[in-house]
Amino acid sequence: MNEPAIQVRELFKSYPSGGNRLSVLRGLSLEVMPGEMVAVVGESGAGKSTLLHLLGGLDRPDSGNIELAGRDMAALSALERALLRNRDVGYVFQFHHLLPEFTAEENVMLPCLIRRESKADAVAKARNLLRELGLAPRLQHRPGELSGGEQQRVALARALVGGPSVLLADEPTGNLDFSTSETVFALIQETASRRGAATVLVTHSERLAQRCHRVCVLEEGVLRSLHGSRYKFGWESPVGKL
């Protein structure tokens, strides 16, 4: 039987606030299986991005346990966490964060080069993935020469080029128009599923959340499975945001 690619138990996280501490996560637990896509929804400030930062090893919890790809994050050094992120975690942000001086191909190659793969292998992986995402004519274009949807597809290719077992997506279609957001979401869904990546997608879009395998709402610092109409998404604009 497959083991969860993401396993979180009793996660607590707080931040300094004046002379006190602001509790954001209060005993949160989550399991995501390989190939499963879980949408996380909730009010602004509920801690959705905090959760993704913790899952990706970009921040550390006050207490609780996070296992990614069978590795206990708490037992890893800072260097080991960085290596785990490079090899096993793909991260897609709301803003593409591409390096403007590099071409699309070079941006996607970077994670491979950081792993000290040969340049020839890095080029081959980047080109194959960009072509798969419909960007064959844009390999040598810099981010400023690409549309918003094309930039986000390059960012998706960069996240997937290492074959991660975990994909974390933080409002990846939030800045895109309706048609482009549909295309980018479909690409995330298709490529993650085909590669068997466990995916956690933070979104304000009811339309996109309902296309995931599960929807969880982050309320009062914990995740609850969403059933029926307990959570009110509110009005969704034509670009897929509240």
XYZ file of C-alpha atoms in Angstrom:
242
model
C 0.000 0.000 0.000
C 1.258 3.486 -0.830
C 2.428 5.670 2.020
C 1.431 9.359 2.176
C 3.865 11.645 0.365
C 2.859 14.397 2.805
C 2.133 13.567 6.436
C 1.512 16.333 8.980
C 0.610 15.742 12.611
C -0.449 18.289 15.245
C 1.240 21.298 13.658
C 1.434 24.499 15.714
C 2.793 27.817 14.454
C 2.697 31.309 15.969
C 4.395 34.641 15.344
C 5.373 37.555 17.609
C 2.649 40.209 17.770
C 3.399 43.148 20.007
C 4.236 41.702 23.391
C 2.313 38.508 22.682
C 2.248 35.738 20.097
C -0.337 35.325 17.354
C -1.356 31.684 16.929
C -1.880 30.797 13.264
C -1.898 26.992 13.198
C -3.303 25.126 16.199
C -2.816 21.392 15.906
C -3.220 21.052 12.143
C -2.986 17.561 10.605
C -2.975 16.495 6.955
C -2.147 13.513 4.761
C -1.786 13.619 0.984
C -1.193 10.509 -1.083
C 0.974 10.309 -4.222
C -0.992 11.579 -7.207
C -3.646 13.224 -5.031
C -4.537 16.915 -5.363
C -5.891 18.641 -2.249
C -7.282 22.175 -2.334
C -6.856 24.307 0.784
C -9.299 27.194 1.102
C -10.020 29.714 3.841
C -10.300 33.380 4.674
C -7.381 35.717 4.017
C -4.999 35.540 6.972
C -6.132 32.062 7.987
C -2.617 30.667 7.517
C -2.777 29.031 4.094
C 0.540 30.421 2.867
C 2.074 29.725 6.284
C 1.091 26.083 5.856
C 2.758 25.884 2.437
C 5.922 27.536 3.757
C 6.097 24.935 6.524
C 5.430 22.058 4.135
C 8.177 23.297 1.828
C 10.686 23.690 4.639
C 10.868 27.462 4.138
C 9.846 27.954 7.774
C 9.778 25.762 10.870
C 6.808 25.004 13.139
C 6.707 25.664 16.869
C 5.810 22.009 17.358
C 4.369 19.085 15.455
C 5.712 16.751 12.808
C 6.061 17.089 9.022
C 7.174 14.189 6.842
C 7.798 14.731 3.135
C 8.681 11.819 0.890
C 9.342 9.736 4.005
C 11.748 12.280 5.531
C 11.155 13.833 8.953
C 11.688 17.557 8.402
C 12.515 18.201 12.064
C 15.439 15.770 11.890
C 17.061 17.555 8.944
C 19.691 20.266 9.056
C 19.184 23.496 7.107
C 21.342 22.100 4.295
C 19.422 18.819 4.237
C 16.110 20.690 4.080
C 17.433 22.728 1.153
C 18.483 19.529 -0.632
C 15.059 17.992 0.037
C 13.350 21.067 -1.439
C 15.572 20.885 -4.496
C 15.006 17.184 -5.123
C 11.519 16.387 -3.859
C 9.481 19.604 -3.682
C 8.137 21.743 -6.515
C 6.795 25.171 -5.552
C 4.532 27.323 -7.757
C 3.858 30.815 -6.421
C 1.149 33.318 -7.342
C 3.915 35.449 -8.862
C 6.211 33.531 -11.185
C 9.513 34.777 -9.650
C 11.447 34.028 -12.826
C 14.932 35.494 -13.164
C 14.507 38.293 -15.731
C 18.001 38.070 -17.207
C 17.628 34.371 -18.070
C 15.644 32.748 -20.872
C 12.715 30.425 -20.237
C 15.014 27.457 -20.872
C 17.675 28.756 -18.489
C 15.139 29.434 -15.723
C 13.897 25.854 -15.918
C 17.442 24.451 -16.041
C 18.467 26.071 -12.745
C 17.176 23.418 -10.297
C 19.021 20.744 -12.292
C 22.264 22.723 -12.313
C 21.961 23.319 -8.560
C 21.795 19.521 -8.211
C 25.030 19.447 -10.232
C 23.515 17.612 -13.148
C 25.364 18.056 -16.412
C 24.417 21.022 -18.555
C 23.420 18.667 -21.376
C 20.979 16.797 -19.130
C 19.593 20.051 -17.730
C 19.024 21.445 -21.225
C 17.306 18.242 -22.368
C 14.969 18.155 -19.352
C 14.101 21.835 -19.631
C 13.385 21.668 -23.356
C 11.286 18.519 -23.101
C 9.148 19.920 -20.289
C 8.685 23.340 -21.884
C 7.647 21.668 -25.119
C 5.219 19.478 -23.193
C 3.684 22.649 -21.736
C 3.275 24.204 -25.179
C 6.242 26.572 -25.009
C 8.466 25.170 -27.752
C 8.548 28.527 -29.626
C 9.466 30.403 -26.430
C 12.558 28.537 -25.211
C 14.933 31.441 -25.782
C 12.552 34.213 -24.702
C 13.162 36.099 -21.467
C 10.284 36.578 -18.971
C 9.667 40.159 -20.134
C 8.962 38.809 -23.618
C 6.337 36.323 -22.393
C 2.676 36.743 -21.524
C 1.501 36.211 -17.938
C 0.212 32.736 -18.755
C 3.455 31.810 -20.489
C 5.487 33.040 -17.519
C 3.411 30.901 -15.156
C 3.869 27.864 -17.397
C 7.636 28.420 -17.257
C 7.358 28.611 -13.451
C 5.397 25.341 -13.487
C 8.092 23.715 -15.647
C 10.752 24.903 -13.200
C 8.763 23.348 -10.328
C 8.369 20.030 -12.137
C 11.748 19.651 -13.845
C 13.260 17.676 -10.983
C 10.398 15.185 -10.883
C 9.237 16.195 -7.370
C 7.115 13.888 -5.240
C 5.421 16.936 -3.688
C 3.992 19.960 -5.536
C 2.944 23.054 -3.562
C 0.935 25.722 -5.387
C 0.066 29.052 -3.753
C -2.683 30.804 -5.761
C -0.935 29.814 -9.018
C -3.719 31.253 -11.202
C -4.574 34.247 -9.024
C -3.146 36.871 -11.395
C -4.406 35.322 -14.630
C -7.530 35.925 -16.690
C -10.245 33.253 -16.782
C -9.096 31.475 -19.940
C -5.421 31.461 -19.003
C -6.151 30.320 -15.443
C -8.106 27.379 -16.859
C -5.157 26.416 -19.046
C -2.578 26.709 -16.267
C -4.709 24.799 -13.754
C -5.322 22.002 -16.265
C -1.570 21.765 -16.876
C -0.861 21.592 -13.128
C -3.521 18.918 -12.687
C -2.405 16.851 -15.664
C 1.337 16.989 -15.137
C 1.155 16.427 -11.369
C -1.187 13.479 -11.803
C 0.911 11.890 -14.538
C 4.057 12.209 -12.427
C 2.349 10.983 -9.255
C 3.089 14.147 -7.276
C 1.131 14.826 -4.100
C -0.249 18.321 -4.661
C -1.477 20.934 -2.184
C -3.184 23.841 -3.936
C -4.084 27.018 -2.042
C -6.859 28.866 -3.858
C -9.730 31.314 -3.411
C -11.452 29.898 -6.482
C -14.397 27.612 -5.779
C -14.384 26.592 -9.427
C -10.815 25.283 -9.224
C -11.078 23.852 -5.703
C -13.992 21.650 -6.684
C -11.896 20.057 -9.428
C -9.381 18.713 -6.905
C -9.712 15.297 -5.274
C -10.426 16.867 -1.880
C -11.185 20.297 -0.496
C -10.081 21.252 3.019
C -10.960 24.497 4.769
C -8.450 26.118 7.111
C -10.398 27.537 10.046
C -9.189 28.446 13.515
C -5.792 26.933 12.812
C -6.904 23.457 11.777
C -7.940 21.778 8.518
C -11.389 20.315 8.103
C -12.663 18.388 5.097
C -15.259 20.428 3.241
C -18.626 18.736 2.828
C -21.760 20.238 1.364
C -21.980 24.014 1.724
C -20.351 24.557 5.138
C -17.841 26.980 3.679
C -19.077 30.013 1.782
C -16.619 31.027 -0.914
C -18.454 34.264 -1.604
C -18.493 36.012 -4.975
C -15.970 34.796 -7.526
C -14.799 37.335 -10.060
C -14.269 36.583 -13.770
C -10.531 36.102 -13.127
C -11.162 33.361 -10.583
C -10.576 35.323 -7.380
C -12.785 36.539 -4.560
